[in-house]
Amino acid sequence: MLDDGGSAVDAALTMAITQWVVNSPMCGPGGELFVMHVVDGRAMVYGGWSRTPTRFPVDGPVTPRGPTAAVVPGALRGVEAAWNAAGRLPWRRLFDDALKHSHGHLVTESMERSYRSVVERGKADALHAVIDQEATPTTGTNVSCERLGRTLSLLAERGADEFYDGALAVAIIAAAQADGAYLKPADLHSMDAQIAEAMMTEIDGLTIAVPPPPSQSCLTAEILAASPASAPPTSVEFVNAVAPLTRDRLIEKCIVGLEGTAASIAADDTSAAVVVHSLAGVQYGSGWVAGDTGIALGNRVGANLSTRPDLPASNPFPGGVLVHTLSAAWFRAGDRSLLIATPGGDRQVQWLAQAGQRFRHGATIDDIVTGPRWFVCPEGDRFGVPGGIGKEWYLFAEPDVEWANQTSVASFAVQRVDTVGGGLQGVTFEPDGQRHFGADPRSGGSALSQGGT
């Protein structure tokens, strides 16, 4: 995309849309995303946030799967808004690679694990409504998604309005009515993007820009503001300062809310853009596919919904856009900057803070994305709140974290794990004009740099 004259936004969006096909169990147009675009020292956010259907019953129940869990997807409105603002290539070009791969692509080891997880979760029927294969795909085999490809072809030709107000919208609503989903035409017709400047914070010479609510990214800035500037992110000093605060703020957002899960990142000569999109596919999404569209609808797990009366900010309300764990951050110190994002639920803001602390200390992009990590989380719920509120919280740490073998730190019991998970992707802009890219190998991430940068 960059070689063809496209912008960083064009490139990041194309990668994200291609992921909808080659990583269809994890993400797709049936969920939400935001695009963060940094140019000329300014960061803009284009939010395609999902909403609770207006027909959703106030008293719940909140179900994690099935048609009644389906959100009103905002992803395509976010894509459209970012492309309108900063795209250079034709709209259709964003879909070309996805359409090519919808006719067939090789399954990687990571993809095979994803497919197996879907089946183990009892969502095999939904998986086969997306991919054109009855058996669970294995590494090295070829798999296609022709139904999803036809849907994406319509979107490429007719634009995002096709999803919200065209024949595709009619098909989605017909499937919703047949299967008992709460979606209705007005839900799709009224969907629009939220466009805003990023929230900027200055902390001891470090500039932090994060997406505004409903993203919970602002917690990253709070964590770094509370941390000693000189403390390594895996040190006891850092953990003592930020782990209790992190726990308290994650719980608080389920009580009072915030005022106001795949990723792809790209940079051109003058700007950088990242797309963070939810686990809207069949693996962690609703597990419901709308008719023969090949579109798996996201659910409300990512929005941390609960009907618990003691967590009012997590209670569903019709048409609501609620706090979401999709997060990213832009850090700047002097004439060096970093744009970074990661999927990972309530772990996400903690990992971004650790990445920001490493950047603060002058670390390279490789050290930032591959360094050992930890997070604080409730027992039995490694994706965080609200499910774990009321349970004991633990510190989960990888073996190379210096305190991983201790029994407790900052009044938390320590649980050592082989890996806390992956997903970090980032790009640094260096004082000499070079750009350096990094992607977390924990999740099979890879980075491509051109022209020696």
XYZ file of C-alpha atoms in Angstrom:
453
model
C 0.000 0.000 0.000
C 2.838 2.385 0.830
C 4.680 1.502 -2.396
C 1.484 2.284 -4.310
C 1.361 5.788 -2.843
C -0.977 5.037 0.031
C -0.849 6.645 3.441
C -0.112 4.968 6.772
C -3.888 4.915 7.310
C -4.415 3.100 3.994
C -1.806 0.514 4.935
C -3.052 -0.085 8.484
C -6.673 -0.361 7.335
C -5.751 -2.810 4.573
C -3.945 -5.031 7.067
C -6.921 -4.911 9.427
C -9.435 -5.805 6.692
C -7.187 -8.640 5.504
C -7.100 -9.943 9.071
C -10.898 -10.199 8.901
C -10.332 -13.020 6.395
C -7.084 -14.718 7.414
C -7.857 -14.398 11.130
C -11.624 -14.714 10.878
C -12.131 -16.532 14.215
C -10.716 -13.500 16.024
C -11.939 -10.384 14.244
C -14.185 -9.091 11.495
C -16.567 -6.356 10.311
C -19.142 -7.491 12.889
C -17.410 -5.830 15.826
C -15.710 -2.561 16.681
C -12.400 -0.824 16.061
C -10.656 2.485 16.312
C -7.916 4.067 14.239
C -5.312 6.305 15.876
C -3.442 8.509 13.393
C -0.420 10.527 14.474
C 0.827 13.289 12.179
C 2.607 16.604 12.776
C 2.583 16.126 16.539
C -1.178 15.649 16.628
C -3.109 12.421 17.250
C -6.624 11.886 15.898
C -8.893 8.981 16.829
C -11.605 7.556 14.578
C -13.827 5.338 16.706
C -16.082 2.722 15.182
C -17.481 1.624 18.540
C -20.198 -0.987 18.821
C -23.431 -0.310 20.686
C -25.994 -2.241 22.637
C -29.127 -2.752 20.482
C -31.935 -0.367 21.385
C -34.241 -3.349 21.886
C -31.926 -4.864 24.471
C -33.886 -5.483 27.714
C -32.692 -3.294 30.576
C -32.933 -6.174 33.026
C -30.792 -8.469 30.875
C -29.794 -11.190 31.204
C -26.340 -10.526 29.762
C -25.330 -13.568 27.765
C -21.801 -14.042 26.420
C -22.799 -15.913 23.260
C -25.607 -16.513 20.795
C -27.729 -14.068 18.779
C -28.983 -12.181 21.864
C -25.366 -11.265 22.657
C -24.807 -9.591 19.265
C -23.782 -5.942 19.236
C -24.574 -3.246 16.681
C -21.218 -3.284 14.843
C -19.367 -0.003 14.365
C -16.151 -1.233 12.739
C -16.905 -0.167 9.170
C -17.906 3.343 10.226
C -14.511 3.670 11.913
C -12.742 2.445 8.769
C -14.752 4.874 6.645
C -14.056 7.876 8.901
C -10.295 7.269 9.008
C -10.095 6.684 5.249
C -12.132 9.827 4.516
C -9.748 11.858 6.661
C -6.370 10.436 5.649
C -6.718 7.850 2.872
C -5.040 8.424 -0.478
C -5.909 5.286 -2.431
C -9.388 4.284 -3.672
C -11.754 2.692 -1.141
C -11.855 -0.577 -3.068
C -8.078 -0.935 -2.809
C -8.447 -1.426 0.961
C -10.252 -4.718 0.262
C -8.146 -6.182 -2.565
C -5.885 -8.350 -0.410
C -8.756 -9.568 1.755
C -10.740 -10.552 -1.344
C -7.754 -12.403 -2.787
C -7.270 -14.397 0.408
C -10.994 -15.122 0.749
C -10.577 -17.504 -2.211
C -7.871 -19.414 -0.366
C -4.975 -18.931 2.038
C -2.589 -21.194 3.936
C -3.288 -21.962 7.591
C -0.473 -21.090 9.992
C 0.202 -22.735 13.363
C -1.313 -19.733 15.136
C -4.448 -19.943 12.997
C -4.778 -23.671 13.645
C -4.694 -23.006 17.400
C -7.396 -20.393 16.917
C -9.601 -22.778 14.936
C -9.165 -25.516 17.549
C -10.103 -23.100 20.318
C -13.326 -22.232 18.506
C -14.291 -25.901 18.291
C -13.366 -26.508 21.933
C -15.643 -23.625 22.911
C -18.558 -25.333 21.181
C -18.715 -22.868 18.276
C -17.883 -25.218 15.415
C -21.156 -24.454 13.602
C -20.398 -20.738 13.610
C -16.856 -21.381 12.400
C -18.140 -23.363 9.437
C -20.572 -20.551 8.628
C -17.490 -18.351 8.082
C -14.969 -20.693 6.486
C -15.677 -23.122 3.635
C -14.487 -26.299 5.319
C -16.269 -28.782 7.561
C -13.160 -30.200 9.207
C -11.062 -28.048 11.521
C -8.277 -26.566 9.325
C -4.737 -27.690 10.124
C -1.363 -26.062 9.549
C -0.306 -25.973 5.920
C -3.755 -26.618 4.475
C -5.643 -24.184 2.292
C -8.886 -22.638 3.506
C -11.311 -20.205 1.882
C -14.098 -17.876 3.073
C -16.237 -17.388 -0.013
C -19.372 -16.185 1.822
C -17.383 -13.569 3.721
C -15.598 -12.723 0.473
C -18.907 -11.969 -1.271
C -19.854 -9.689 1.611
C -16.538 -7.844 1.494
C -16.856 -7.515 -2.288
C -20.195 -5.728 -1.801
C -18.589 -3.406 0.733
C -15.674 -2.725 -1.597
C -18.016 -1.769 -4.433
C -20.720 0.094 -2.517
C -19.020 1.468 0.581
C -19.814 1.219 4.290
C -23.412 2.363 3.731
C -24.108 -1.068 2.232
C -23.599 -2.560 5.703
C -25.810 -0.057 7.494
C -28.468 0.922 4.969
C -28.232 -1.366 1.944
C -29.054 -4.894 0.857
C -26.471 -6.276 3.269
C -28.197 -4.482 6.156
C -31.485 -6.085 5.084
C -29.860 -9.526 5.127
C -28.348 -8.964 8.583
C -31.663 -7.821 10.052
C -33.514 -10.732 8.446
C -31.076 -13.146 10.059
C -31.456 -11.328 13.386
C -35.221 -11.633 13.257
C -35.021 -15.314 12.338
C -32.577 -16.173 15.115
C -33.851 -13.946 17.917
C -31.159 -11.250 17.973
C -32.151 -7.832 19.309
C -30.868 -5.940 16.230
C -33.340 -3.861 14.262
C -32.975 -1.613 11.178
C -32.774 1.639 13.169
C -29.766 0.284 15.067
C -27.788 -0.043 11.856
C -29.133 3.122 10.217
C -28.102 5.326 13.149
C -24.537 4.039 13.519
C -21.818 6.637 13.041
C -18.169 7.102 13.974
C -16.840 9.093 16.902
C -14.062 11.419 15.748
C -11.939 13.215 18.331
C -8.434 14.315 19.174
C -6.497 12.019 21.459
C -6.250 12.910 25.148
C -2.792 14.431 25.848
C -0.920 14.242 29.166
C 2.549 15.534 30.118
C 4.466 13.586 32.791
C 8.061 14.566 33.607
C 9.033 15.265 30.013
C 7.012 12.348 28.630
C 4.021 13.161 26.407
C 1.271 10.537 26.364
C -1.622 10.597 23.898
C -4.428 8.055 24.219
C -7.876 7.560 22.688
C -10.713 9.154 24.663
C -13.575 7.117 26.183
C -15.078 4.643 25.579
C -11.499 3.317 25.381
C -9.995 2.763 28.821
C -6.580 3.876 27.504
C -6.536 6.821 29.899
C -5.678 4.321 32.650
C -2.271 3.895 30.988
C -1.478 7.558 31.610
C -2.630 7.270 35.224
C -0.404 4.237 35.791
C 2.666 6.029 34.407
C 1.898 9.183 36.361
C 1.997 7.132 39.570
C 5.206 5.284 38.723
C 8.714 6.421 39.675
C 10.333 7.702 36.489
C 13.556 5.768 37.109
C 12.013 2.401 38.011
C 12.219 -0.445 35.451
C 8.727 -1.746 34.600
C 9.478 -5.197 36.042
C 10.964 -3.863 39.281
C 9.362 -4.236 42.707
C 9.425 -0.433 43.020
C 7.325 -0.023 39.877
C 4.887 -2.788 40.866
C 4.446 -1.433 44.392
C 3.504 1.943 42.925
C 1.117 0.858 40.203
C -0.381 -2.602 40.860
C -2.791 -1.547 43.666
C -3.756 1.570 41.672
C -4.432 -0.554 38.585
C -6.677 -2.915 40.523
C -8.606 -0.047 42.105
C -9.098 1.846 38.845
C -10.215 -1.248 36.915
C -12.829 -1.914 39.587
C -13.839 1.743 39.742
C -14.587 1.909 36.016
C -17.222 -0.792 36.534
C -18.833 1.321 39.255
C -18.656 4.880 37.949
C -17.432 4.381 34.376
C -14.954 6.653 32.641
C -15.588 10.316 32.116
C -16.314 11.554 28.742
C -8.648 -7.436 20.876
C -5.996 -8.002 16.754
C -3.979 -4.921 15.758
C -2.171 -3.531 12.724
C 0.238 -0.620 12.538
C 1.944 1.248 9.706
C 4.028 4.365 9.139
C 4.957 6.462 6.137
C 7.519 9.249 5.968
C 5.452 11.712 7.968
C 2.878 9.825 10.029
C 1.877 6.584 11.712
C -1.462 4.850 12.139
C -2.703 1.924 14.176
C -5.954 -0.021 13.930
C -7.104 -1.891 17.031
C -10.096 -4.135 16.481
C -12.039 -6.421 18.748
C -12.285 -10.165 19.028
C -15.487 -9.933 17.042
C -15.177 -13.288 15.351
C -16.514 -16.630 16.429
C -13.833 -17.355 19.034
C -14.562 -14.690 21.644
C -17.475 -12.971 19.955
C -21.113 -13.947 20.144
C -20.561 -17.099 18.112
C -23.502 -16.016 15.962
C -23.117 -15.551 12.202
C -25.743 -13.485 10.391
C -27.321 -15.776 7.785
C -25.056 -16.557 4.844
C -23.154 -13.238 5.074
C -20.102 -14.848 6.685
C -20.147 -12.066 9.300
C -19.663 -13.158 12.900
C -21.137 -10.577 15.260
C -19.224 -9.341 18.280
C -20.659 -9.603 21.765
C -20.602 -7.459 24.887
C -17.873 -9.321 26.771
C -15.313 -6.834 25.472
C -17.396 -3.989 26.905
C -17.279 -5.571 30.376
C -21.036 -5.774 30.808
C -22.670 -7.120 33.947
C -26.093 -6.933 35.559
C -24.593 -6.715 39.062
C -26.252 -3.795 40.891
C -22.983 -2.906 42.627
C -21.346 -2.248 39.220
C -23.763 0.248 37.645
C -21.329 1.517 35.008
C -21.141 -2.018 33.607
C -24.903 -2.467 33.432
C -26.260 -2.620 29.876
C -28.563 0.059 28.596
C -30.286 0.163 25.216
C -28.275 1.958 22.549
C -25.357 2.448 24.916
C -21.690 2.812 24.006
C -19.890 1.476 27.049
C -16.310 1.401 28.301
C -14.158 -0.811 26.101
C -10.774 -2.450 26.556
C -9.507 -1.564 23.059
C -6.493 0.660 23.747
C -3.419 2.253 22.178
C -0.942 4.973 23.111
C 1.467 7.425 21.538
C 4.501 8.390 23.605
C 6.926 11.225 22.876
C 10.130 12.146 24.718
C 12.226 14.884 23.139
C 12.588 14.141 19.444
C 11.781 10.425 19.779
C 8.267 8.940 19.682
C 6.482 5.583 19.863
C 3.041 4.500 18.627
C 2.003 1.189 20.176
C -1.053 -1.012 20.734
C -1.972 -4.490 21.895
C -5.094 -6.613 22.259
C -5.534 -8.134 25.691
C -8.570 -7.023 27.687
C -7.848 -5.357 31.014
C -4.220 -6.459 30.688
C -3.896 -4.083 27.759
C -3.511 -0.812 29.645
C -1.006 -2.442 31.983
C 1.161 -3.660 29.110
C 0.999 -0.265 27.411
C 2.200 1.343 30.641
C 5.113 -1.104 30.846
C 5.928 -0.379 27.194
C 5.764 3.357 27.914
C 8.128 2.973 30.882
C 10.627 1.092 28.707
C 10.369 3.816 26.059
C 10.893 6.383 28.826
C 14.214 4.638 29.566
C 15.329 4.731 25.933
C 14.688 1.071 25.086
C 14.692 -0.134 21.494
C 11.453 -1.252 19.864
C 12.550 -4.896 20.138
C 13.031 -4.557 23.901
C 9.722 -2.719 24.202
C 7.638 -5.417 22.495
C 9.527 -8.526 23.663
C 10.501 -7.581 27.232
C 9.089 -9.678 30.103
C 5.678 -8.561 31.338
C 3.273 -8.939 34.219
C -0.280 -7.923 35.065
C -2.623 -7.788 38.040
C -5.935 -9.579 37.697
C -8.667 -11.396 39.636
C -8.383 -15.095 40.296
C -9.769 -17.255 37.535
C -10.440 -14.308 35.219
C -7.261 -13.369 33.397
C -9.249 -11.023 31.154
C -10.123 -8.947 34.213
C -13.237 -7.220 35.437
C -16.140 -7.303 36.105
C -16.259 -11.092 36.380
C -13.453 -11.233 38.942
C -14.564 -8.415 41.231
C -15.037 -9.858 44.694
C -12.394 -12.526 44.117
C -8.762 -12.408 45.176
C -6.425 -10.556 42.836
C -3.009 -11.935 41.853
C 0.121 -10.753 40.083
C 0.764 -12.922 37.013
C 4.400 -12.757 35.898
C 6.581 -14.300 33.220
C 9.729 -16.151 34.390
C 12.122 -13.325 33.450
C 10.330 -10.807 35.661
C 12.770 -10.248 38.510
C 10.270 -10.960 41.293
C 8.485 -13.871 39.573
C 9.787 -16.387 42.131
C 8.673 -14.379 45.161
C 5.508 -15.416 46.979
C 4.044 -11.914 47.158
C 4.666 -8.362 45.940
C 2.673 -5.214 46.733
C 0.359 -7.323 48.945
C -0.568 -9.568 45.991
C 0.236 -13.264 45.769
C 2.442 -13.973 42.762
C 1.502 -16.524 40.100
C 4.324 -17.406 37.732
C 3.204 -18.311 34.196
C 5.164 -19.297 31.095
C 3.667 -16.397 29.160
C 1.132 -13.685 29.975
C 0.124 -13.413 26.319
C 1.213 -11.316 23.375
C 0.062 -8.848 20.816
C 2.240 -5.741 21.230
C 2.922 -3.930 17.960
C 4.766 -0.658 17.703
C 6.850 1.735 15.641
C 9.431 4.219 16.917
C 10.430 7.421 15.168
C 14.097 8.013 15.985
C 15.990 11.339 16.137
C 17.942 10.431 12.968
C 14.689 10.066 10.994
C 14.719 6.270 11.038
C 11.576 4.267 11.816
C 11.884 0.945 13.623
C 9.021 -1.560 13.767
C 8.407 -4.367 16.229
C 5.742 -7.038 16.705
C 5.380 -9.409 19.639
C 6.546 -12.963 18.809
C 4.451 -14.329 21.701
C 1.432 -14.116 19.397
C 3.204 -14.818 16.114
C 3.647 -11.120 15.366
C 6.001 -10.036 12.598
C 7.280 -6.683 11.407
C 8.458 -5.527 7.980
C 10.728 -2.524 7.577
C 11.615 -1.024 4.209
C 14.615 0.984 3.066
C 16.704 0.004 6.061
C 14.210 1.465 8.506
